[in-house]
XYZ file of C-alpha atoms in Angstrom:
765
model
C 108.494 116.395 123.858
C 108.212 113.539 126.301
C 109.423 110.141 125.106
C 106.687 107.736 124.187
C 106.507 104.367 125.917
C 107.660 101.536 123.732
C 105.150 99.310 122.105
C 105.503 95.723 123.151
C 107.262 93.916 120.363
C 104.620 92.017 118.401
C 104.572 88.245 118.534
C 106.088 86.879 115.385
C 104.175 85.060 112.743
C 103.634 81.358 113.063
C 105.172 78.962 110.599
C 104.295 80.108 107.137
C 103.451 83.598 108.533
C 104.082 86.806 106.717
C 107.701 86.891 107.755
C 108.505 83.407 106.543
C 110.383 83.259 103.265
C 108.571 81.320 100.606
C 109.977 81.552 97.118
C 107.072 79.622 95.587
C 104.356 81.821 97.103
C 102.362 78.755 98.175
C 102.097 79.890 101.793
C 100.749 83.265 100.599
C 98.075 81.498 98.585
C 97.149 79.354 101.607
C 96.757 82.391 103.866
C 94.758 84.315 101.275
C 92.513 81.329 100.567
C 91.760 80.814 104.260
C 91.088 84.533 104.785
C 88.799 84.679 101.736
C 86.496 82.047 103.250
C 86.333 83.948 106.556
C 85.286 87.252 104.978
C 82.936 85.425 102.580
C 81.096 83.957 105.571
C 80.808 87.444 107.062
C 79.869 89.191 103.800
C 76.924 87.009 102.756
C 74.620 87.554 105.768
C 75.720 91.193 106.101
C 75.005 91.910 102.425
C 71.559 90.314 102.633
C 70.771 92.298 105.772
C 71.854 95.607 104.210
C 69.749 94.887 101.118
C 66.743 94.156 103.330
C 67.273 97.395 105.287
C 67.368 99.494 102.103
C 64.277 97.957 100.542
C 66.303 96.760 97.544
C 66.115 93.229 96.084
C 68.097 90.899 98.315
C 70.158 89.782 95.345
C 71.447 93.363 95.031
C 73.423 92.917 98.253
C 75.176 89.842 96.871
C 75.905 91.649 93.597
C 77.514 94.507 95.541
C 79.606 92.064 97.611
C 80.804 90.190 94.525
C 81.594 93.357 92.545
C 83.249 95.006 95.556
C 85.448 91.974 96.096
C 86.475 91.455 92.475
C 86.547 94.966 90.954
C 87.626 97.032 93.971
C 89.923 94.202 95.038
C 91.732 94.198 91.698
C 91.832 97.958 91.092
C 91.921 99.482 94.586
C 94.981 100.861 96.341
C 94.421 99.199 99.728
C 95.186 95.492 99.134
C 93.594 94.167 102.339
C 90.540 96.422 102.223
C 87.325 94.435 101.662
C 84.539 96.249 99.809
C 80.881 95.368 99.562
C 77.418 96.731 100.261
C 77.982 100.040 102.085
C 76.773 100.073 105.690
C 77.036 103.865 105.877
C 74.693 104.242 102.885
C 71.809 102.134 104.214
C 69.654 105.146 105.097
C 70.576 107.081 101.958
C 69.876 104.110 99.690
C 66.549 103.421 101.420
C 65.461 107.028 100.750
C 66.549 106.781 97.118
C 64.664 103.525 96.579
C 61.539 104.996 98.147
C 61.739 108.274 96.212
C 63.078 107.247 92.795
C 62.578 103.486 92.597
C 65.147 100.723 92.401
C 66.247 101.084 88.777
C 66.863 104.823 89.194
C 68.817 104.112 92.382
C 71.098 101.832 90.352
C 71.674 104.687 87.893
C 72.539 107.065 90.775
C 75.004 104.456 92.072
C 76.670 104.247 88.656
C 76.865 108.062 88.377
C 78.404 108.230 91.851
C 80.966 105.668 90.677
C 81.882 107.891 87.716
C 82.279 110.835 90.107
C 84.571 108.789 92.354
C 86.644 107.796 89.336
C 87.043 111.479 88.425
C 87.999 112.404 91.994
C 90.527 109.577 92.166
C 92.061 110.721 88.882
C 92.233 114.283 90.261
C 94.152 112.913 93.292
C 92.002 114.536 95.972
C 91.671 111.507 98.263
C 94.148 112.759 100.850
C 92.295 116.069 101.082
C 89.048 114.262 101.933
C 90.652 113.080 105.179
C 91.012 116.699 106.302
C 87.390 116.614 107.475
C 87.302 116.593 111.267
C 87.048 113.073 112.759
C 84.270 114.433 115.002
C 82.135 115.128 111.904
C 82.908 111.745 110.329
C 82.138 109.829 113.523
C 79.014 111.946 114.023
C 77.770 111.067 110.518
C 78.405 107.354 111.068
C 76.759 107.457 114.499
C 73.705 109.255 113.097
C 73.400 106.684 110.332
C 73.771 103.942 112.945
C 70.899 105.403 115.004
C 68.660 105.548 111.939
C 69.566 101.984 110.937
C 68.882 100.635 114.435
C 65.521 102.422 114.733
C 64.366 101.264 111.301
C 65.394 97.622 111.692
C 63.915 97.404 115.183
C 60.481 97.693 113.541
C 61.276 94.696 111.322
C 62.381 92.701 114.380
C 59.065 93.598 116.025
C 57.215 92.250 112.987
C 56.345 95.509 111.200
C 57.882 97.626 108.443
C 60.078 100.688 109.022
C 58.844 104.237 108.348
C 60.506 106.788 106.106
C 62.234 108.826 108.835
C 63.920 108.277 112.178
C 61.413 110.511 113.987
C 58.465 108.541 112.586
C 60.175 105.286 113.586
C 60.705 106.646 117.091
C 57.114 107.861 117.408
C 55.738 104.494 116.282
C 57.856 102.459 118.700
C 55.474 102.515 121.724
C 52.607 100.960 119.779
C 54.978 98.456 118.138
C 56.413 97.430 121.509
C 52.942 96.936 122.945
C 51.904 94.576 120.122
C 55.034 92.798 118.808
C 55.056 89.773 116.521
C 56.184 87.018 118.951
C 57.952 84.806 116.384
C 59.828 87.683 114.706
C 60.809 89.114 118.102
C 62.089 85.697 119.237
C 64.189 85.220 116.107
C 65.550 88.766 116.340
C 66.427 88.350 120.018
C 68.223 85.056 119.325
C 70.213 86.693 116.500
C 71.236 89.666 118.632
C 72.155 87.450 121.599
C 74.397 85.233 119.465
C 76.062 88.247 117.828
C 76.868 89.813 121.199
C 77.803 86.626 123.033
C 79.681 84.712 120.337
C 83.050 86.518 120.760
C 82.831 85.882 124.534
C 82.378 82.099 124.451
C 84.601 80.659 127.203
C 86.888 77.639 127.319
C 88.615 75.537 124.701
C 85.336 74.691 122.976
C 84.505 78.395 122.812
C 87.884 79.112 121.278
C 87.198 76.547 118.574
C 83.661 77.841 117.947
C 84.889 81.425 117.647
C 86.675 80.462 114.430
C 83.192 80.649 112.860
C 82.344 84.346 112.185
C 79.707 85.717 114.565
C 77.317 86.958 111.793
C 77.247 83.516 110.181
C 76.742 81.795 113.534
C 73.913 84.194 114.461
C 72.069 83.699 111.166
C 72.528 79.905 111.318
C 71.247 79.666 114.910
C 68.314 81.999 114.193
C 67.390 80.055 111.050
C 67.436 76.832 113.032
C 65.329 78.395 115.797
C 62.772 79.601 113.236
C 62.112 76.107 111.874
C 58.370 75.493 111.892
C 57.509 79.151 112.542
C 55.475 81.187 110.104
C 57.789 84.087 109.250
C 58.705 86.152 106.188
C 61.917 84.754 104.728
C 64.548 85.826 102.237
C 63.491 85.758 98.601
C 66.137 85.672 95.873
C 64.477 85.892 92.463
C 66.298 84.800 89.366
C 68.390 87.394 87.607
C 66.311 89.620 85.338
C 67.545 92.094 82.739
C 64.702 94.468 83.710
C 66.664 95.251 86.903
C 69.215 97.225 84.902
C 69.385 100.951 85.727
C 67.155 103.675 84.310
C 67.614 107.450 84.457
C 65.945 109.053 87.508
C 62.700 110.897 86.888
C 62.855 114.124 88.895
C 64.478 117.555 89.221
C 68.081 117.685 88.067
C 69.147 119.416 91.291
C 67.649 116.618 93.386
C 69.411 113.939 91.338
C 72.683 115.882 91.615
C 72.283 116.065 95.411
C 71.612 112.305 95.527
C 74.734 111.517 93.477
C 76.799 113.892 95.647
C 75.528 112.271 98.857
C 76.324 108.745 97.687
C 79.754 109.880 96.473
C 80.599 111.702 99.690
C 79.482 109.028 102.146
C 80.858 106.077 100.155
C 84.206 107.822 99.632
C 84.640 108.866 103.273
C 83.659 105.414 104.547
C 86.067 103.729 102.126
C 89.027 106.049 102.771
C 88.676 105.939 106.563
C 88.342 102.175 106.432
C 91.437 101.939 104.204
C 93.473 103.968 106.718
C 92.220 101.824 109.624
C 92.992 98.564 107.818
C 96.406 99.912 106.821
C 97.226 100.566 110.477
C 96.117 97.074 111.467
C 98.319 95.640 108.720
C 101.297 97.739 109.887
C 100.915 96.429 113.466
C 101.032 92.821 112.260
C 104.355 90.979 112.298
C 106.031 90.383 108.969
C 107.977 92.185 106.264
C 107.039 95.852 105.764
C 104.546 96.719 103.045
C 103.797 99.968 101.281
C 101.077 102.228 102.647
C 97.674 102.293 100.968
C 97.407 104.410 97.803
C 94.290 106.404 98.669
C 93.797 107.993 95.239
C 93.970 104.585 93.591
C 91.612 103.218 96.252
C 89.101 105.995 95.528
C 89.276 105.251 91.805
C 88.865 101.515 92.484
C 85.780 102.207 94.602
C 84.419 104.326 91.761
C 84.901 101.502 89.265
C 83.164 99.090 91.652
C 80.172 101.432 92.088
C 79.933 101.923 88.347
C 79.845 98.171 87.689
C 77.558 97.465 90.669
C 75.074 100.107 89.529
C 75.056 98.784 85.964
C 74.461 95.207 87.189
C 71.690 96.146 89.632
C 73.709 96.074 92.844
C 73.787 98.247 95.964
C 76.296 101.101 96.393
C 79.746 99.768 97.302
C 82.192 100.979 99.945
C 85.115 99.609 101.911
C 84.137 98.222 105.299
C 86.253 98.349 108.447
C 84.521 95.245 109.861
C 85.311 93.098 106.837
C 88.778 94.616 106.394
C 89.718 94.013 110.044
C 88.501 90.416 109.746
C 90.629 90.002 106.607
C 93.771 91.211 108.426
C 93.011 89.099 111.507
C 92.549 86.022 109.301
C 96.130 86.410 108.036
C 95.538 87.695 104.503
C 98.757 88.641 102.758
C 97.576 90.231 99.504
C 94.575 91.367 97.503
C 93.977 87.769 96.398
C 91.865 87.136 99.517
C 89.521 90.015 98.640
C 89.121 88.894 95.026
C 88.548 85.264 96.025
C 85.874 86.286 98.528
C 84.042 88.043 95.677
C 84.184 84.858 93.609
C 82.767 82.805 96.499
C 79.890 85.302 96.866
C 79.221 84.993 93.134
C 79.110 81.188 93.357
C 76.905 81.402 96.433
C 74.396 83.639 94.620
C 74.164 81.084 91.823
C 74.304 77.771 93.695
C 72.991 78.307 97.230
C 69.770 80.219 96.553
C 67.637 77.518 98.180
C 69.680 77.612 101.381
C 69.642 81.416 101.578
C 65.863 81.491 101.205
C 65.526 79.662 104.536
C 66.814 82.736 106.405
C 64.069 84.684 108.236
C 63.990 88.415 107.501
C 63.846 89.180 111.226
C 67.291 87.597 111.644
C 68.784 89.751 108.877
C 67.136 92.844 110.379
C 68.550 92.039 113.822
C 72.026 91.585 112.307
C 71.933 95.019 110.659
C 70.384 96.566 113.791
C 73.336 95.392 115.914
C 75.745 96.745 113.292
C 73.919 100.101 113.484
C 74.174 100.172 117.277
C 77.926 99.475 117.070
C 78.335 102.471 114.750
C 77.582 104.654 117.787
C 80.998 104.038 119.332
C 81.582 105.122 122.930
C 85.311 105.049 122.223
C 84.758 107.722 119.548
C 82.637 109.775 121.961
C 85.409 109.700 124.587
C 87.956 110.612 121.922
C 86.073 113.678 120.669
C 85.241 114.705 124.245
C 88.915 114.568 125.172
C 89.718 116.866 122.250
C 86.841 119.222 123.130
C 84.997 118.405 119.885
C 81.828 116.898 121.321
C 79.611 119.818 120.130
C 80.656 119.071 116.523
C 79.957 115.368 117.034
C 76.560 115.885 118.697
C 75.352 118.499 116.203
C 76.359 116.329 113.245
C 74.681 113.254 114.729
C 71.466 115.158 115.480
C 71.358 116.805 112.058
C 71.858 113.472 110.272
C 68.987 111.914 112.233
C 66.660 114.914 111.753
C 67.472 116.104 108.246
C 69.737 113.652 106.375
C 73.370 112.813 105.716
C 74.378 115.705 103.458
C 72.639 118.230 105.701
C 74.324 116.657 108.741
C 77.776 117.091 107.177
C 76.988 120.730 106.371
C 75.806 121.415 109.932
C 78.926 119.742 111.339
C 81.213 121.877 109.149
C 79.388 125.091 110.164
C 79.577 124.243 113.886
C 83.263 123.322 113.548
C 84.067 126.623 111.816
C 82.106 128.613 114.427
C 83.807 126.923 117.392
C 87.250 127.266 115.800
C 86.755 131.003 115.272
C 85.362 131.391 118.777
C 88.352 129.609 120.314
C 90.708 131.705 118.235
C 89.074 134.999 119.187
C 88.004 134.308 122.775
C 90.876 134.939 125.180
C 90.512 135.607 128.910
C 93.376 137.291 130.788
C 93.399 137.868 134.560
C 95.967 139.363 136.945
C 96.102 138.215 140.596
C 98.589 138.777 143.385
C 99.610 135.794 145.520
C 102.266 136.197 148.250
C 103.854 139.164 146.517
C 103.979 137.453 143.107
C 101.754 138.732 140.322
C 100.152 135.857 138.405
C 99.034 136.673 134.858
C 96.738 133.886 133.599
C 95.971 133.627 129.874
C 93.098 131.294 128.929
C 92.669 130.754 125.205
C 94.769 131.421 122.129
C 97.063 134.453 121.963
C 96.532 136.138 118.606
C 96.826 139.745 117.444
C 93.178 140.182 118.495
C 94.164 139.624 122.135
C 97.250 141.880 122.118
C 95.436 145.009 123.481
C 93.980 142.942 126.333
C 97.401 141.346 126.998
C 99.137 144.734 127.066
C 96.593 146.128 129.560
C 97.048 143.099 131.829
C 100.854 143.258 131.745
C 100.740 146.980 132.542
C 99.117 146.103 135.882
C 102.324 144.367 137.048
C 104.406 146.885 139.064
C 108.030 147.504 138.016
C 110.619 145.315 139.786
C 107.867 142.887 140.912
C 108.026 139.115 140.581
C 105.650 137.891 137.893
C 104.496 134.548 136.566
C 102.812 134.412 133.145
C 100.731 131.245 132.742
C 99.776 130.454 129.128
C 96.768 128.138 129.003
C 96.330 128.030 125.217
C 98.067 126.002 122.543
C 98.732 128.761 119.994
C 100.515 132.143 119.973
C 100.988 134.181 116.818
C 104.002 136.372 116.086
C 102.359 139.630 117.199
C 101.436 138.247 120.623
C 104.853 136.623 120.997
C 106.591 139.898 120.178
C 104.475 141.772 122.729
C 105.131 139.244 125.474
C 108.857 138.994 124.746
C 109.327 142.781 124.648
C 107.540 143.223 127.983
C 109.549 140.357 129.543
C 112.871 141.900 128.501
C 111.823 145.358 129.663
C 110.526 144.086 133.007
C 113.753 142.173 133.686
C 115.805 145.227 132.700
C 113.977 147.205 135.418
C 114.975 144.584 137.995
C 111.831 142.477 137.850
C 111.617 138.690 137.788
C 109.555 136.878 135.156
C 108.917 133.216 134.466
C 106.691 131.684 131.816
C 104.787 128.469 132.354
C 102.146 126.456 130.564
C 98.896 124.856 131.609
C 99.266 122.905 134.857
C 102.369 124.827 135.926
C 104.805 123.210 133.484
C 107.704 125.604 132.776
C 108.135 126.902 129.237
C 111.671 127.173 127.852
C 112.348 130.604 126.403
C 114.149 130.994 123.061
C 117.061 132.940 124.507
C 118.062 130.182 126.905
C 116.894 126.962 125.348
C 119.065 123.872 125.064
C 119.945 123.866 121.368
C 120.838 120.204 120.919
C 119.058 117.840 118.563
C 116.651 115.233 120.013
C 119.720 113.058 120.554
C 123.260 114.439 120.537
C 126.497 112.507 121.164
C 128.853 113.537 123.917
C 131.734 113.840 121.468
C 132.132 117.553 120.600
C 129.019 118.235 122.685
C 130.186 121.522 124.215
C 126.826 122.598 125.650
C 127.037 119.911 128.353
C 130.745 120.339 129.029
C 131.505 122.902 131.770
C 134.334 125.317 131.175
C 137.546 124.363 132.952
C 139.374 126.806 135.224
C 142.310 128.546 133.593
C 144.878 126.712 135.712
C 143.384 123.238 135.249
C 144.061 120.733 132.475
C 141.512 120.137 129.730
C 138.287 118.709 131.113
C 138.126 114.947 131.067
C 135.337 112.412 131.188
C 134.482 113.287 134.794
C 133.873 116.932 133.991
C 131.869 115.960 130.926
C 129.695 113.659 133.029
C 129.160 116.425 135.576
C 128.310 118.811 132.751
C 125.760 116.379 131.377
C 124.122 116.052 134.802
C 124.073 119.828 135.108
C 122.391 120.112 131.694
C 119.827 117.519 132.794
C 119.009 119.530 135.938
C 118.723 122.709 133.886
C 116.771 121.522 130.826
C 115.259 118.074 131.323
C 114.492 117.789 135.045
C 111.764 120.475 134.968
C 110.017 118.575 132.169
C 110.135 115.111 133.756
C 109.863 116.052 137.433
C 106.090 115.573 137.572
C 106.276 112.173 135.856
C 109.121 110.996 138.092
C 107.215 112.191 141.157
C 104.255 110.095 140.048
C 106.500 107.057 139.555
C 108.045 107.651 142.968
C 104.588 107.629 144.552
C 103.084 104.728 142.610
C 106.166 102.543 142.147
C 107.458 101.057 138.931
C 105.183 99.135 136.592
C 107.221 98.417 133.431
C 105.700 96.642 130.460
C 108.700 94.455 129.701
C 112.106 93.206 130.739
C 114.795 94.267 128.265
C 117.990 92.216 128.585
C 120.904 93.431 126.499
C 124.676 93.877 126.372
C 126.650 96.376 128.448
C 128.240 97.794 125.278
C 128.327 101.604 125.508
C 127.041 101.980 121.946
C 123.762 100.263 122.780
C 121.440 102.916 124.252
C 118.223 101.129 125.178
C 116.112 104.240 125.717
C 117.147 105.540 122.300
C 116.475 102.442 120.196
C 113.151 101.693 121.967
C 111.970 105.331 122.292
C 111.258 104.633 125.956
C 111.144 106.859 129.004
C 111.172 106.546 132.797
C 109.225 103.569 134.054
C 108.817 101.866 130.670
C 111.566 99.211 130.709
C 113.054 97.007 133.405
C 116.569 96.734 131.963
C 119.326 94.213 132.682
C 122.720 94.714 131.021
C 125.730 92.442 131.130
C 128.680 91.483 128.983
C 127.298 89.500 126.034
C 123.583 89.702 127.037
C 123.931 86.269 128.669
C 121.301 84.514 130.795
C 122.847 81.725 132.871
C 120.458 78.773 133.246
C 119.241 77.954 136.767
C 121.374 75.744 139.039
C 124.640 77.432 138.018
C 126.995 78.655 140.725
C 126.061 81.520 143.015
C 128.129 84.085 141.157
C 125.519 84.045 138.384
C 122.443 84.676 140.558
C 122.235 88.361 139.651
C 120.646 87.823 136.217
C 118.378 85.042 137.480
C 117.221 87.256 140.348
C 116.396 90.086 137.925
C 114.419 87.693 135.710
C 112.489 86.306 138.676
C 111.767 89.810 140.037
C 110.533 91.047 136.654
C 108.324 88.004 136.046
C 106.965 87.307 139.529
C 106.891 90.747 141.172
C 106.626 93.298 138.366
C 104.451 90.977 136.224
C 105.985 92.132 132.936
C 104.180 90.997 129.809
C 107.223 90.345 127.655
C 110.957 89.747 127.799
C 113.289 90.846 124.999
C 116.844 89.553 124.597
C 118.824 91.977 122.425
C 122.237 91.230 120.906
C 124.224 93.575 118.714
C 126.873 93.780 116.017
C 130.548 94.012 116.871
C 129.996 92.431 120.275
C 133.288 92.069 122.182
C 131.966 89.124 124.190
C 131.096 87.201 121.019
C 134.543 87.993 119.586
C 136.152 86.679 122.790
C 134.168 83.445 122.454
C 135.319 83.040 118.845
C 138.938 83.686 119.890
C 138.639 81.040 122.621
C 137.889 78.222 120.162
C 140.389 75.403 120.625
C 141.578 76.507 124.064
C 141.243 74.374 127.130
C 138.211 75.472 129.178
C 140.237 75.649 132.382
C 143.218 77.624 131.055
C 143.872 81.227 132.190
C 140.699 81.543 134.226
C 139.752 85.159 134.975
C 136.504 86.753 136.099
C 135.672 87.568 132.476
C 136.439 84.094 131.115
C 134.413 82.496 133.933
C 131.459 84.688 132.966
C 131.821 83.972 129.246
C 131.496 80.239 129.829
C 127.712 80.901 129.792
C 128.120 81.829 126.137
C 129.823 78.544 125.222
C 126.470 76.812 124.492
C 125.913 79.463 121.810
C 129.357 78.802 120.356
C 128.752 75.046 120.390
C 125.370 75.548 118.747
C 126.935 77.520 115.918
C 129.698 74.930 115.517
C 127.088 72.167 115.199
C 125.350 73.875 112.325
C 128.570 74.899 110.603
C 129.837 78.263 109.567
C 127.157 78.715 106.903
C 124.399 78.418 109.478
C 121.887 77.090 106.968
C 118.562 76.102 108.481
C 119.438 77.634 111.836
C 119.705 81.409 111.563
C 119.217 83.999 108.806
C 118.702 87.698 108.268
C 115.869 88.638 105.927
C 116.845 90.490 102.744
C 120.605 89.989 103.142
C 123.162 87.305 104.034
C 124.713 87.062 107.492
C 127.851 89.234 107.360
C 130.421 87.021 109.106
C 131.029 84.555 111.930
C 130.860 87.299 114.554
C 127.402 88.378 113.452
C 126.276 84.748 113.111
C 127.356 83.985 116.666
C 125.587 87.103 117.988
C 122.353 85.994 116.265
C 122.669 82.390 117.473
C 123.418 83.690 120.972
C 120.085 85.536 121.077
C 118.230 82.293 120.278
C 120.309 80.325 122.787
C 119.639 82.839 125.586
C 115.913 82.610 124.863
C 116.250 78.854 125.450
C 118.068 79.596 128.724
C 115.175 81.869 129.710
C 112.704 79.009 129.254
C 114.780 76.955 131.687
C 113.648 79.318 134.475
C 110.503 77.816 136.012
C 108.730 81.150 136.505
C 109.259 82.072 132.842
C 108.118 78.669 131.531
C 104.974 78.820 133.658
C 103.969 82.313 132.527
C 104.666 81.475 128.869
C 102.507 78.346 129.151
C 99.706 80.448 130.653
C 99.917 82.834 127.689
C 100.611 85.846 129.921
C 104.269 86.275 128.943
C 105.908 86.552 125.527
C 109.589 86.140 124.668
C 111.230 88.103 121.868
C 114.646 88.057 120.246
C 116.214 91.207 118.855
C 119.473 92.150 117.125
C 120.755 95.706 116.728
C 123.267 96.474 113.993
C 125.222 99.426 115.371
C 126.758 100.560 112.086
C 123.395 100.534 110.283
C 121.364 101.851 113.271
C 118.956 99.047 112.341
C 116.986 96.780 114.669
C 116.021 93.238 113.636
C 113.325 91.090 115.310
C 113.437 87.300 115.464
C 110.716 85.158 113.905
C 111.219 81.908 115.907
C 109.554 79.419 113.494
C 111.687 80.479 110.526
C 114.736 81.457 112.660
C 114.898 84.666 110.636
C 115.734 88.145 111.903
C 113.585 90.692 110.054
C 114.380 94.408 109.897
C 111.983 96.736 111.719
C 110.962 99.491 109.310
C 109.688 103.004 110.101
C 105.914 103.228 110.140
C 104.206 105.874 108.019
C 101.391 107.422 110.078
C 98.502 108.818 108.068
C 96.561 111.648 109.643
C 92.836 111.082 109.562
């Protein structure tokens, strides 16, 4: 397995950020309060637009937003997930309203909520994510196409038809006779939505703090002043809107409940996973992963309450959840508060909301529908050879409906999986005296007769290359191939196995049996045997043995990548400056490979400021080269526990600076500012440096931590670094590695706290 390139260390939270200690919790409340207003401003226009697109009362969208925020926010298992009117259920809800009526649709929503509660209690949420991402993205894209086609008719001044095909057929006549005012308002809304995140300059940066949906609706409402247009109507709350049992065949009602349950659950669970990943990438103390079964039950409770109160179906939304994370929310309080603001808005701002033209809400939902057809998803499924599943699901959703689209996607996926498993092509060619056996597809027991016939065509004692182009081989095929290989070699033949693209495949009999990382101590597989008349092998022989093991086991795997780097030159993402201590293995603690890091190591990870004597130019030259020539995006200064240089500085306290000058003591004088800095703050170090979750161990560790901060200050004294940091194109990071704990800590500059980096739990979707 090739090493993955390191992720650039994330910029730390600003003052009061997630990593800042706050025993009173006031900073958490401030962040959650600010985030709640941001998602409230997004949720209100989006909820009204979704209600308009479904044909439900506009107030139903606000009810769903309020219930989703309060109920799902309190009971759900994904704290930063924001629930509200379900975008993925727009088409389904519109069909239900048209077929059963609004009150029956509310009853179906409540029944779907009960089903979700049962599924959450049965703990099946994780199993729902086993559905292929190609099918899920195909369903969402198909729904997006149907939403966009339907709302385009509203923007053109007409009403949408009952199906996507009817909407498509009616478009030419609609485009030839549009309603000018509605088209103008819709165009203004769409233009603001698309252009708002791209506003340039300092003024644009300030304006972008206003959510794009709110800005688009506000601008469109202002532009519609004086125009005769249908506008939002929010009637007073009426008890008659409460749900009633659907009047129709039981099987049809069951299918409707199943569709709402399936789509709402998948949308919520996928959104929860996406929001959880965004939260994990954010700087700050680690938090537990989302509890998907609890989240499913919370969504069920929200749908039950929303249906009983006359609201739209509820689901978690990736758009609102991502905005919540980006706004700095720290807990579920932001989600609950946003629901309260929506509730107050529905009661107090009815007059203001009724100024909004319906064409603006339709344009808002239309743009959301277009964005659901994600080109990034198309590239992803194409790369994994799953585009047929995606396209068939999308087409079936548009032509027949959501539940039918899921069924078609599952059938196509099963057919293609079986075809790939059973379809294997094997050819035998002779090139320059070498017989090349090419296997395209998976090697299962079904392909063993074909494999045996192909291998029989290779003459005894001939050189043969077996190229395996598939990704799977069962035990029967492996046994056949291994038996033939052994027999062919026993007859004097030569055989090598390689994968797709010519990469060699290590065979079990000769593989390097070490763990992913193995110490040299007692590491006999890289230590060559010594001649009988020589002393025991020393470090030199061990080094030579390690190089030999590299040439034998690792070089064939990395040769292509190193050849590419040799051709293209180095382009590292960051400069990593650390100590020369032998226990600090940069590639190991950063999971980096060739070409990832530009590394500088010296005694004490010191960075002499500019204008020091010429003997210190080496580090400054490396910094300048990395910043000006390689254009790295970040610089990390990494100290470590048990640092000999820091211990030498502590031992030198009280000595005359000029006494017993050696090369080492002359170099360590660049660490004296760190020692002086620690002496100024005292041995306790209060207010200057801290480690989250535990006290600083001793003076040696405190000096190592202070030294990291001091060397970051020395970095800023270099003109090229200061300029790039001011431009925003370069970030500086401090890091501390505790050798005994095998634990890395990252510096949060505002709080001067080093926070432990925790393992991330990756959920498969």
